Coordinates of C-alpha atoms and ligand atoms in Angstrom, one line a residue:
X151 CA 12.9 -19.0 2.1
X152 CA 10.3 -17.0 0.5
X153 CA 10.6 -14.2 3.0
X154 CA 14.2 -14.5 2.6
X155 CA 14.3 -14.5 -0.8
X156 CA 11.6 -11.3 -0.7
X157 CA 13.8 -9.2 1.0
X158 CA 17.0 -9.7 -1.0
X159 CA 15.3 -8.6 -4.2
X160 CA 13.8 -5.7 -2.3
X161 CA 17.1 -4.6 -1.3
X162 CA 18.7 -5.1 -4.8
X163 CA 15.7 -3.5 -6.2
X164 CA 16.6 -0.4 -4.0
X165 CA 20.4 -0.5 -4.7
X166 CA 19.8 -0.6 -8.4
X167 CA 16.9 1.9 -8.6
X168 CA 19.6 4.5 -8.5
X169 CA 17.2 7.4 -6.9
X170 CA 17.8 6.8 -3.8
X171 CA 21.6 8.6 -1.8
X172 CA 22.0 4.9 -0.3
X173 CA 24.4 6.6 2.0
X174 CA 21.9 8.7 3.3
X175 CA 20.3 5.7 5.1
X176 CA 20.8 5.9 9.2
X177 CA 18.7 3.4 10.1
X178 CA 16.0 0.4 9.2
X179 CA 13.4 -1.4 10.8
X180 CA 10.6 -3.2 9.3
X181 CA 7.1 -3.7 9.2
X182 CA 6.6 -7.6 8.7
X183 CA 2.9 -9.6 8.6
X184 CA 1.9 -9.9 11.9
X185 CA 1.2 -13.6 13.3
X186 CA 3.5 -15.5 11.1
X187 CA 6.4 -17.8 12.2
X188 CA 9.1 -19.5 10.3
X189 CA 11.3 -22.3 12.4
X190 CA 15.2 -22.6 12.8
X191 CA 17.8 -25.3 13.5
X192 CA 20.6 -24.9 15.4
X193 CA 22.9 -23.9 12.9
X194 CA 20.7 -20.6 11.8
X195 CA 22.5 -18.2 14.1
X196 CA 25.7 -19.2 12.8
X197 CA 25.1 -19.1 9.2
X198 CA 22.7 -16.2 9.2
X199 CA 26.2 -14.4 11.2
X200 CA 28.3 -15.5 8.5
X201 CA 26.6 -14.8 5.1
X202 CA 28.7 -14.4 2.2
X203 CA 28.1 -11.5 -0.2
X204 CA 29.3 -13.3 -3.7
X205 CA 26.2 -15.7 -3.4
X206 CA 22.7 -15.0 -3.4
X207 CA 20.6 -15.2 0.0
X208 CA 18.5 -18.1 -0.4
X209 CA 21.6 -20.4 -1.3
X210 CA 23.4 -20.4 1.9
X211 CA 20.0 -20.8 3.6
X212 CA 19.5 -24.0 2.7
X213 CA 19.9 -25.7 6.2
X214 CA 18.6 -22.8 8.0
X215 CA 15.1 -24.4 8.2
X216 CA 13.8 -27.2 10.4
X217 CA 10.4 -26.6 9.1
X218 CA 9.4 -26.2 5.4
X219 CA 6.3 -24.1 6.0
X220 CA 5.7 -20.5 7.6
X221 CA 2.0 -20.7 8.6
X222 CA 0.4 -16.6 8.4
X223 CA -2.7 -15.3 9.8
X224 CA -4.9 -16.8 7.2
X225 CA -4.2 -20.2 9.2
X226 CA -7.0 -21.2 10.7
X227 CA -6.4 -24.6 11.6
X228 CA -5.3 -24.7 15.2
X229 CA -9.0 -24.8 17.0
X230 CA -7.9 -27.6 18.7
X231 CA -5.1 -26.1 20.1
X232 CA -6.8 -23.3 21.4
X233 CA -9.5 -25.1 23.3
X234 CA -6.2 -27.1 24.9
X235 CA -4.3 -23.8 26.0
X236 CA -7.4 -22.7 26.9
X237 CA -8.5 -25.5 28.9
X238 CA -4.9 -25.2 30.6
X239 CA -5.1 -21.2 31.8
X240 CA -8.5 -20.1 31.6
X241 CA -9.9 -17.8 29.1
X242 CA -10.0 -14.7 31.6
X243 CA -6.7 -15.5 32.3
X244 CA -5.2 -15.8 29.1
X245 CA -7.3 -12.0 27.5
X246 CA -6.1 -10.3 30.9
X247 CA -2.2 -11.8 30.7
X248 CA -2.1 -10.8 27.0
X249 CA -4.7 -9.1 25.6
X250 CA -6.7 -11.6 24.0
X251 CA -8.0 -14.8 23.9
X252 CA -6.8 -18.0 22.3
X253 CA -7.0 -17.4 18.3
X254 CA -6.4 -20.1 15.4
X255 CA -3.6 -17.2 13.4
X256 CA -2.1 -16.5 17.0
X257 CA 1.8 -18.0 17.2
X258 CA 1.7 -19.8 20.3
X259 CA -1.4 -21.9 18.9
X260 CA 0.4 -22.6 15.8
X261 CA 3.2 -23.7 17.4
X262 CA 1.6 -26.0 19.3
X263 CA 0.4 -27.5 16.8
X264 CA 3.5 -28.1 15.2
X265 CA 5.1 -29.7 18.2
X266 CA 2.2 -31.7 18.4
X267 CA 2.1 -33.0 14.5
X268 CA 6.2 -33.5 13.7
X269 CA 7.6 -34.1 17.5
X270 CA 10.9 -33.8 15.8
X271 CA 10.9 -31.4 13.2
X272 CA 9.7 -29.5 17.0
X273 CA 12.9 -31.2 18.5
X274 CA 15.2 -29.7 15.7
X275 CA 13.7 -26.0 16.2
X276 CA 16.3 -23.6 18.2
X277 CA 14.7 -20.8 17.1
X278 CA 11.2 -19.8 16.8
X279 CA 10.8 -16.1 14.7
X280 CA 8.0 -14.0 14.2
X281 CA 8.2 -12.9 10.7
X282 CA 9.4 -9.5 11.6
X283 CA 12.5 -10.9 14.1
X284 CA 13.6 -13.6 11.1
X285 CA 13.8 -10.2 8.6
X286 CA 15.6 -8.1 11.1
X287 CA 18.1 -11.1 11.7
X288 CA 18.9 -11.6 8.0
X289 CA 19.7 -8.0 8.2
X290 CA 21.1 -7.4 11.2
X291 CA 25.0 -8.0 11.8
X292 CA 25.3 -11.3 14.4
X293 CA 22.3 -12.6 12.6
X294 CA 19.7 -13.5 15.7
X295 CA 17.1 -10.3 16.5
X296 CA 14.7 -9.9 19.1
X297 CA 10.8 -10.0 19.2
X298 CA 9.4 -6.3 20.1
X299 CA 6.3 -6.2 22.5
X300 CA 4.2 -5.2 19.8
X301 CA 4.2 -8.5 17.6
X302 CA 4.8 -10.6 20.0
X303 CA 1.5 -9.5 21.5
X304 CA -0.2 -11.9 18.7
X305 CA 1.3 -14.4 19.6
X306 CA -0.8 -15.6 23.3
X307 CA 2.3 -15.7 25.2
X308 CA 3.4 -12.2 26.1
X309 CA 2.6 -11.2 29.0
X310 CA 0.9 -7.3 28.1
X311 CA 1.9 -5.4 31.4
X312 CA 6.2 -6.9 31.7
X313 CA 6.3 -7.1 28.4
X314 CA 8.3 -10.9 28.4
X315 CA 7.2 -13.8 28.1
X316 CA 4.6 -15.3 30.5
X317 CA 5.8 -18.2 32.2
X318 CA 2.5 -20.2 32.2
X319 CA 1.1 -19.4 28.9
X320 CA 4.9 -20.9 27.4
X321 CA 4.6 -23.8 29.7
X322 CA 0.9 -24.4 28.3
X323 CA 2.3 -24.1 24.5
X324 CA 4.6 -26.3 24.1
X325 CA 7.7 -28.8 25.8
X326 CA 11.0 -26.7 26.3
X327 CA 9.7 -23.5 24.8
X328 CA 10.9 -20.7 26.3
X329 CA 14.4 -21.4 25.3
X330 CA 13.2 -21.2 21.3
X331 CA 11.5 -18.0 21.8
X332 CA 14.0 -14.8 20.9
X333 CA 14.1 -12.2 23.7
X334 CA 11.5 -9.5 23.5
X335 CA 13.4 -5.7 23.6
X336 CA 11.7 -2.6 23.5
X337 CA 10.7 -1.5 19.7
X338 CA 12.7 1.6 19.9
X339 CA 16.0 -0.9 20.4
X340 CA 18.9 -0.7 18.3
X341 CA 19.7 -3.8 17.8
X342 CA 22.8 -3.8 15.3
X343 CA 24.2 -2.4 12.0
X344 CA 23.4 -4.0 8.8
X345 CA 25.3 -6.8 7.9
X346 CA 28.1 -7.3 5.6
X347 CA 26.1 -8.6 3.4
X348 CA 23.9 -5.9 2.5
X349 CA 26.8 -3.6 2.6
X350 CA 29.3 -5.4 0.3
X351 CA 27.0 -7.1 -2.1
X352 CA 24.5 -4.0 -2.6
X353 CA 26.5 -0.8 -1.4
X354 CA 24.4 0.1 1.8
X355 CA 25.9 1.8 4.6
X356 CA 26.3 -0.1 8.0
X357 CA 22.9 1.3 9.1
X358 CA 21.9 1.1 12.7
X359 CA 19.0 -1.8 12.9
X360 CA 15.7 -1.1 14.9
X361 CA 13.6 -3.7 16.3
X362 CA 11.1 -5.1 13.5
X363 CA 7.6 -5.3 14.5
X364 CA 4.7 -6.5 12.9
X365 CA 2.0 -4.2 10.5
X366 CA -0.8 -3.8 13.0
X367 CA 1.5 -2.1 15.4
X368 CA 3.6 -0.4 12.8
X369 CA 0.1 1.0 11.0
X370 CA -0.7 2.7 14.5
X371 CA 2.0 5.2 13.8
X372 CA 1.7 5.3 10.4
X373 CA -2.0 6.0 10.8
X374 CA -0.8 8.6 13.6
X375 CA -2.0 7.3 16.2
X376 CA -0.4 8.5 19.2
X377 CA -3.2 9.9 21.1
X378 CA -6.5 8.8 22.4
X379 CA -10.1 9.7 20.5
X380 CA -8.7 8.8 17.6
X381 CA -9.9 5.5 15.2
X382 CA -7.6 4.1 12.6
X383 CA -9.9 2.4 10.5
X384 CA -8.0 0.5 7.9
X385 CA -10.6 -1.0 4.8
X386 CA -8.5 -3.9 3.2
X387 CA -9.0 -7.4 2.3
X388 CA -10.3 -7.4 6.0
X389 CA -11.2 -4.2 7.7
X390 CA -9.9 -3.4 10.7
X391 CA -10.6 -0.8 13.2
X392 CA -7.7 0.2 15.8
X393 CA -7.1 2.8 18.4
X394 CA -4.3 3.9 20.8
X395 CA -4.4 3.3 24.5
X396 CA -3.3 4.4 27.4
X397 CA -4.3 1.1 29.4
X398 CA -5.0 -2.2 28.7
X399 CA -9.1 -2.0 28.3
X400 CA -9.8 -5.5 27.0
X401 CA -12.6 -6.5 24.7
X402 CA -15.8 -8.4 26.8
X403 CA -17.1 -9.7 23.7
X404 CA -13.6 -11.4 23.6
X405 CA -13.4 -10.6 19.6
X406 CA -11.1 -7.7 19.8
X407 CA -7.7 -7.7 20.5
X408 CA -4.9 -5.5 22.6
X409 CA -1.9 -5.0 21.9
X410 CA 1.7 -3.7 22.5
X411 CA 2.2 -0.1 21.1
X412 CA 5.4 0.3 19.8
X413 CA 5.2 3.9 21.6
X414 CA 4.9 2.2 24.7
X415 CA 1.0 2.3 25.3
X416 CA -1.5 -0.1 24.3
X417 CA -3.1 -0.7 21.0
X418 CA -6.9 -2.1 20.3
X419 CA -7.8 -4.2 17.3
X420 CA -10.8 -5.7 16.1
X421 CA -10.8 -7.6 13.0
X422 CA -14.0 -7.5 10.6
X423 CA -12.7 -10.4 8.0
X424 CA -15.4 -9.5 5.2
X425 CA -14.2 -6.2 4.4
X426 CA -13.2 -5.7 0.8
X427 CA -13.8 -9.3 0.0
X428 CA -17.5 -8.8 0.6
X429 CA -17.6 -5.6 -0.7
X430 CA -16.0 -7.2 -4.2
X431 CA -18.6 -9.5 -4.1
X432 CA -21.8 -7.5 -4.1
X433 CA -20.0 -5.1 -6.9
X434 CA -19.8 -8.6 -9.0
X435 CA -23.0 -9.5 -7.8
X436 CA -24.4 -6.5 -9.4
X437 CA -21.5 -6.4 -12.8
X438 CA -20.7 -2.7 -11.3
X439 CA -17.3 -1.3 -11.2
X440 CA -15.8 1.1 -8.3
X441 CA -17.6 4.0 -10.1
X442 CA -21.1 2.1 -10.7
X443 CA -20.6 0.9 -6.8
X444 CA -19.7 5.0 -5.5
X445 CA -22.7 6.1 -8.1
X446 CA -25.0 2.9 -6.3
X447 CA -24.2 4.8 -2.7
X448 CA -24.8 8.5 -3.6
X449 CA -28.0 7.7 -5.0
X450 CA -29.9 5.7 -2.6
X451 CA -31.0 7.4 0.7
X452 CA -28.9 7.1 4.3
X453 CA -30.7 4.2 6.4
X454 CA -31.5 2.3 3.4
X455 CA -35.2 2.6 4.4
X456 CA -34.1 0.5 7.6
X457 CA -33.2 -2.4 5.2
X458 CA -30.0 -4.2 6.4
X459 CA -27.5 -6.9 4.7
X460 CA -25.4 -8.6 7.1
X461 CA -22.3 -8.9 5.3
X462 CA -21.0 -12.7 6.4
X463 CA -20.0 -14.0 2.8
X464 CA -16.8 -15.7 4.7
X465 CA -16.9 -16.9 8.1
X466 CA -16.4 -13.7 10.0
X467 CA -14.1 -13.0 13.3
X468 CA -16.2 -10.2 14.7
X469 CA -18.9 -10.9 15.8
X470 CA -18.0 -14.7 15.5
X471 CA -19.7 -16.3 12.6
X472 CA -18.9 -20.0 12.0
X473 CA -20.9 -20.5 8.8
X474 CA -20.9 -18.2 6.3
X475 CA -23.4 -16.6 4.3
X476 CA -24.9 -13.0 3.8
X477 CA -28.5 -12.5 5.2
X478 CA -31.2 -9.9 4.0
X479 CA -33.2 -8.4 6.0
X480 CA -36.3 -6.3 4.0
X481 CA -33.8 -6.3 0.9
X482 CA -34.8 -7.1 -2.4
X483 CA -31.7 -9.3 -3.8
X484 CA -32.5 -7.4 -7.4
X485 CA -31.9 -4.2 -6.2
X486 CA -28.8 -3.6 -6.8
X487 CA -28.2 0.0 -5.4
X488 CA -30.0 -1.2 -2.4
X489 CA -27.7 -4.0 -1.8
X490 CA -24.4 -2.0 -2.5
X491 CA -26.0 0.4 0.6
X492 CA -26.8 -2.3 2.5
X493 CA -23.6 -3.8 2.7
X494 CA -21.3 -0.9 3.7
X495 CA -23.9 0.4 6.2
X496 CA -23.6 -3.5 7.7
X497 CA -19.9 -3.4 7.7
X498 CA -19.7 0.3 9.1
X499 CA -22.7 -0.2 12.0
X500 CA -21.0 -3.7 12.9
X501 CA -17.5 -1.5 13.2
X502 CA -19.0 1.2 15.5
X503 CA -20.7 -1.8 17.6
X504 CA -18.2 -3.9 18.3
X505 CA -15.9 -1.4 18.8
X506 CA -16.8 0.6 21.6
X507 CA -15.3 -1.4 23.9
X508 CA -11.7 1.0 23.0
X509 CA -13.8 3.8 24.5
X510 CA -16.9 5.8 23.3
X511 CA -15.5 9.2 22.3
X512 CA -14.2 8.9 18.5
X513 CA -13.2 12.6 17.4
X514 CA -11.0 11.5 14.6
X515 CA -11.0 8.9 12.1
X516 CA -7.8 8.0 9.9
X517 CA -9.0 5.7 7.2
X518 CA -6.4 3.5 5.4
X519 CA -6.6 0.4 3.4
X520 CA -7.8 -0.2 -0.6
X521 CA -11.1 1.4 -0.5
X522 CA -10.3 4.5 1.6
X523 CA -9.9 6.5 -1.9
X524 CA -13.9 5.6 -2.1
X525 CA -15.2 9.2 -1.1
X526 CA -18.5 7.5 -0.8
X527 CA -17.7 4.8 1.7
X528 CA -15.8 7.8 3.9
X529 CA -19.3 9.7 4.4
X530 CA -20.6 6.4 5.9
X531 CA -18.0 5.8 8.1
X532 CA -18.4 9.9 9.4
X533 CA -22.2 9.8 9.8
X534 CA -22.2 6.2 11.4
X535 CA -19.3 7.4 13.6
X536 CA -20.5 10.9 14.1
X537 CA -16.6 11.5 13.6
X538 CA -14.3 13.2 11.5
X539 CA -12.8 11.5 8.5
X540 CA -9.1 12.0 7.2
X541 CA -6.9 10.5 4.3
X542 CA -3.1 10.4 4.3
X543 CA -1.0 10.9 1.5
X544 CA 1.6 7.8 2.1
X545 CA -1.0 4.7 1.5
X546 CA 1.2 1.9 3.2
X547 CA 0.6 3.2 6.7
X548 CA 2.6 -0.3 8.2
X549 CA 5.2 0.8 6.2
X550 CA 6.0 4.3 6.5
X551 CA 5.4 3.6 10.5
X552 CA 8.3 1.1 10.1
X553 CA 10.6 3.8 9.1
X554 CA 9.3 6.6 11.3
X555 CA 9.7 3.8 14.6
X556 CA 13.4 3.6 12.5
X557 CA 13.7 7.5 12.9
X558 CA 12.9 7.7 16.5
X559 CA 15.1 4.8 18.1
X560 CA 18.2 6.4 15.9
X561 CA 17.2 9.3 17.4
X562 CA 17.0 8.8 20.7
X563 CA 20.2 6.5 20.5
X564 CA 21.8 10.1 20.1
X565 CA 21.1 10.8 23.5
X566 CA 18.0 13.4 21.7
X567 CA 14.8 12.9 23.6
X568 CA 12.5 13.1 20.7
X569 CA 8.6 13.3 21.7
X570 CA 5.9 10.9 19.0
X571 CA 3.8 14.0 18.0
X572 CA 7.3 15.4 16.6
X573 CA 8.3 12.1 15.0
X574 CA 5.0 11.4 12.7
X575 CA 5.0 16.0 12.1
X576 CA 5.7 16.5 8.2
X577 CA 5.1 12.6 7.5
X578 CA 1.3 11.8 8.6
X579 CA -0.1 14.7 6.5
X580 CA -3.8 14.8 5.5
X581 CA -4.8 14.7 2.1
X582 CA -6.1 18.3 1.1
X583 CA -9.5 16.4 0.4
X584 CA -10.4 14.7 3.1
X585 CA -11.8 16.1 6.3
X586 CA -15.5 14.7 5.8
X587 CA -17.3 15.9 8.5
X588 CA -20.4 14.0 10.0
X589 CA -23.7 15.7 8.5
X590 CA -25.8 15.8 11.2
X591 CA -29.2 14.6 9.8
X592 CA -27.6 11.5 8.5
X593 CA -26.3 11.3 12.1
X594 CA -29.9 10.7 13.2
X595 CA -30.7 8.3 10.8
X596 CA -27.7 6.1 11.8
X597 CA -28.6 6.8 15.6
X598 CA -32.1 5.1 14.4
X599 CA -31.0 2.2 12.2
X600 CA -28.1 1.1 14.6
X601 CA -31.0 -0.6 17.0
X602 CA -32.4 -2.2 13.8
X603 CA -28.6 -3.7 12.7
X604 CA -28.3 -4.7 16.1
X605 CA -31.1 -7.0 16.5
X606 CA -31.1 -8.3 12.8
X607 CA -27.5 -9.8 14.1
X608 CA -29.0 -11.3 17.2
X609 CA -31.7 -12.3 15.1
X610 CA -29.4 -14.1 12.7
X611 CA -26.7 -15.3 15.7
X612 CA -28.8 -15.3 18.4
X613 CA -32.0 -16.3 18.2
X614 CA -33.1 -13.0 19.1
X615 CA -37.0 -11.7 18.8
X616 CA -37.5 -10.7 14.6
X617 CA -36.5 -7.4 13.9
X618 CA -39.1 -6.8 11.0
X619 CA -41.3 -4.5 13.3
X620 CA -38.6 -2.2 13.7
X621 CA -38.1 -2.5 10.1
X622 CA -41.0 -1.3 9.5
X623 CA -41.3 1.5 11.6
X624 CA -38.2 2.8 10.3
X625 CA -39.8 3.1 6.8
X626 CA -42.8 4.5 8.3
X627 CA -40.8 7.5 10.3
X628 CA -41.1 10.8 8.6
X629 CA -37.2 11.5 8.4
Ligands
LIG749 P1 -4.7 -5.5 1.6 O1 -5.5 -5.9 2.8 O2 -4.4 -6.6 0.7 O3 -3.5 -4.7 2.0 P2 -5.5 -3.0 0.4 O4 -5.6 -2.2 1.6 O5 -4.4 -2.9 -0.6 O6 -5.6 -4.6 0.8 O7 -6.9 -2.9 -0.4 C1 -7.2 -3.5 -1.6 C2 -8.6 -3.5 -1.8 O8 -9.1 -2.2 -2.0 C3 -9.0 -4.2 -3.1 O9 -9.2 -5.6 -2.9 C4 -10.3 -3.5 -3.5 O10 -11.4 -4.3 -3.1 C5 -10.3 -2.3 -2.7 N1 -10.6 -1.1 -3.5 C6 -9.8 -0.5 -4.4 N2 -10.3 0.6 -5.0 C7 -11.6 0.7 -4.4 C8 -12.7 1.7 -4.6 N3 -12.6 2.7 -5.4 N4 -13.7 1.5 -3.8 C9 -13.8 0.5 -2.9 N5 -12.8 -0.4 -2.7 C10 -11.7 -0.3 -3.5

């Protein structure tokens, strides 16, 4: 209801804001949270088909729901679950069928455990949505829209190289599945004209609909990232680092993640959960402000005198950390300039590591997210990456992909063949400012201390051998 409820105010918002040539509008799609579902009785087709524009949204939603809740990536309760699915297909299986193993915010987990703990709110689900196929059908005349590839590839139970649903995977959910799942189309599928609703009650035109799909797939062509070499690297609440692909490479570490790219392709993920969080927490830590925290980084020397931080405040996804917990390694906790340094490097070396799986040769980096504007934190990631950094001027990258994903089915619906690099020309601009290239000296350094991050995580994970002598002969070097 919340969702619902979310997107009609949107849309008033827009009709009202009286900037915008409604009219003008020739098609929509969306960019919805990736991971989440929300469950439907029987009767949601109908009434979402028949919705009445003299009353509000959420009213004539009442019986829409058979479940209250719409559990989001932040759910992490479904370990159980997991090890069962696993158990039932194998974990090489289930990484090479979809692109990644079982994980506690992916759908088909979740919805597991659902039919597991309320048998019959299960039994009084016809519908299952992803977040982003419950918006488009609220929109969408006819009221019941189709998954794309792209977030239903977070859901373990897509099958990467069809595209549909694999068989075993829905059999090892859940009882009677398959016929609760919506199809999956294409993203580029037009899938309807906005519904009377929209176009009585706010004065939109009957736009074409496109396919939903969720952020991580959406940011790819916001970011621009159409071609290979290329790393988005988004720095929000968690950081992410993402890449287009042209095949299916899948993680070993089985951390990362692949997805459907809404161009067609592939898409790699890896998911660093202590991003912004942590970084919050040592700026507390240390009663600095963004400006005290970019001052902390340009004064203290790259390497950090081989001194690392390993960033774990949280229970981290990549590498897996099940208790959290930061750990120093040759840091004084007083120092609070050293600290600041010490826990982007960590973040930014644990990045580059874990990442190298989408292929070795980064040229370009696209930074996104919150703390992209940090100048500071975007010479890290160029020296650590020995890449190219770039800023773009439309922040919301999930967004504006939505609407450029939008452009391209409506285009192509006209029978126009219309090629990616010309869909994102004009929209995914650089910022005049950015281009930080990699200095080659700090290039080095990072070449040197990436050995030392590396075994201060086994260290700390592994039981590996102490990494104090290599500490030390760090600070000893004469660079
Ligand atoms: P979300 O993942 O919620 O979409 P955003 O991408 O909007 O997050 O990023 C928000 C985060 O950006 C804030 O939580 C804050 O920590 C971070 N941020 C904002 N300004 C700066 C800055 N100057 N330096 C570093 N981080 C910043």
């Amino acid at each position: 209801m919340m969702w619902a409820e979310a997107l009609d105010r949107m849309m008033a918002a827009l009709a009202a804001d009286g900037s915008l040539d409604l009219s003008r509008i020739a098609a929509v799609s969306g960019s919805a949270q990736q991971h989440g579902s929300v469950y439907c009785t029987a009767v949601a087709a109908e009434r979402l088909a028949s919705l009445d524009p003299a009353r509000p949204l959420s009213s004539q939603l009442t019986d829409v729901f058979s479940r209250s809740d719409s559990p989001i990536w932040m759910d992490a309760s479904t370990s159980r679950q997991c090890a069962a699915i696993t158990a039932l297909v194998g974990e090489d299986t289930l990484q090479r069928v979809t692109g990644s193993r079982a994980f506690e915010r992916f759908t088909g987990p979740q919805i597991r455990k659902y039919a597991e703990m309320d048998p019959e709110g299960y039994a009084r689900t016809s519908r299952i949505h992803l977040v982003s196929s419950f918006l488009a059908s609220l929109l969408v005349a006819g009221g019941d829209a189709p998954v794309d590839p792209g977030d239903a590839s977070g859901m373990n139970l897509m099958d990467l190289n069809t595209a549909s649903w694999a068989e075993g995977l829905v059999h090892a959910t859940a009882p009677d599945l398959e016929r609760r799942l919506p199809v999956v189309r294409p993203s580029s599928t037009v899938i309807g004209t906005l519904s009377a609703y929209w176009v009585q009650r706010y004065g939109f035109p009957a736009a074409r609909v496109v396919a939903w799909s969720g952020d991580n797939p959406c940011s790819l062509v916001g970011a621009g990232l159409i071609e290979p070499g290329v790393r988005g690297v988004s720095l929000g609440t968690s950081d992410t680092v993402f890449a287009y692909e042209q095949e299916p490479a899948t993680d070993p570490s089985g951390s990362g993640h692949v997805f459907a790219s809404p161009t067609g392709q592939f898409m790699a993920l890896t998911c660093f959960k202590n991003g912004s969080l942590a970084r919050e927490r040592i700026r507390d830590d240390y009663s600095l402000d963004w400006s005290g925290f970019a001052d902390a980084l340009r004064k203290t020397p790259p390497g950090n005198r081989g001194r690392v931080l390993l960033p774990w405040f949280e229970p981290e996804i990549t590498p897996p950390v099940a208790d959290g917990g930061i750990r120093r390694y040759g840091l004084d906790p007083s120092d609070g300039p050293a600290n600041v340094r010490g826990i982007v490097e960590a973040q930014v070396l644990s990045m580059a590591r874990h990442t190298r799986w989408m292929g070795d040769h980064v040229r370009r980096i696209h930074a996104t997210g919150g703390a992209a504007v940090n100048q500071e934190i975007l010479h890290i990631l160029a020296d650590v990456f020995n890449a190219e950094v770039y800023r773009f001027e439309a922040g919301n990258s999930a967004a504006l992909g939505a609407a450029l994903r939008a452009f391209h089915a409506d285009t192509l619906r006209q029978g126009r063949p219309l090629r990616w690099p010309e869909v994102i020309k004009g929209f995914v601009v650089p910022l005049e400012t950015s281009g930080i290239p990699p200095n080659p000296e700090h290039v080095q350094t990072y070449a040197a201390v990436a050995p030392i991050h590396a075994a201060c995580e086994s260290h700390a994970l592994y039981g590996g051998g102490d990494p104090f002598p290599l500490i030390a002969a760090f600070a000893r070097s004469p660079a």
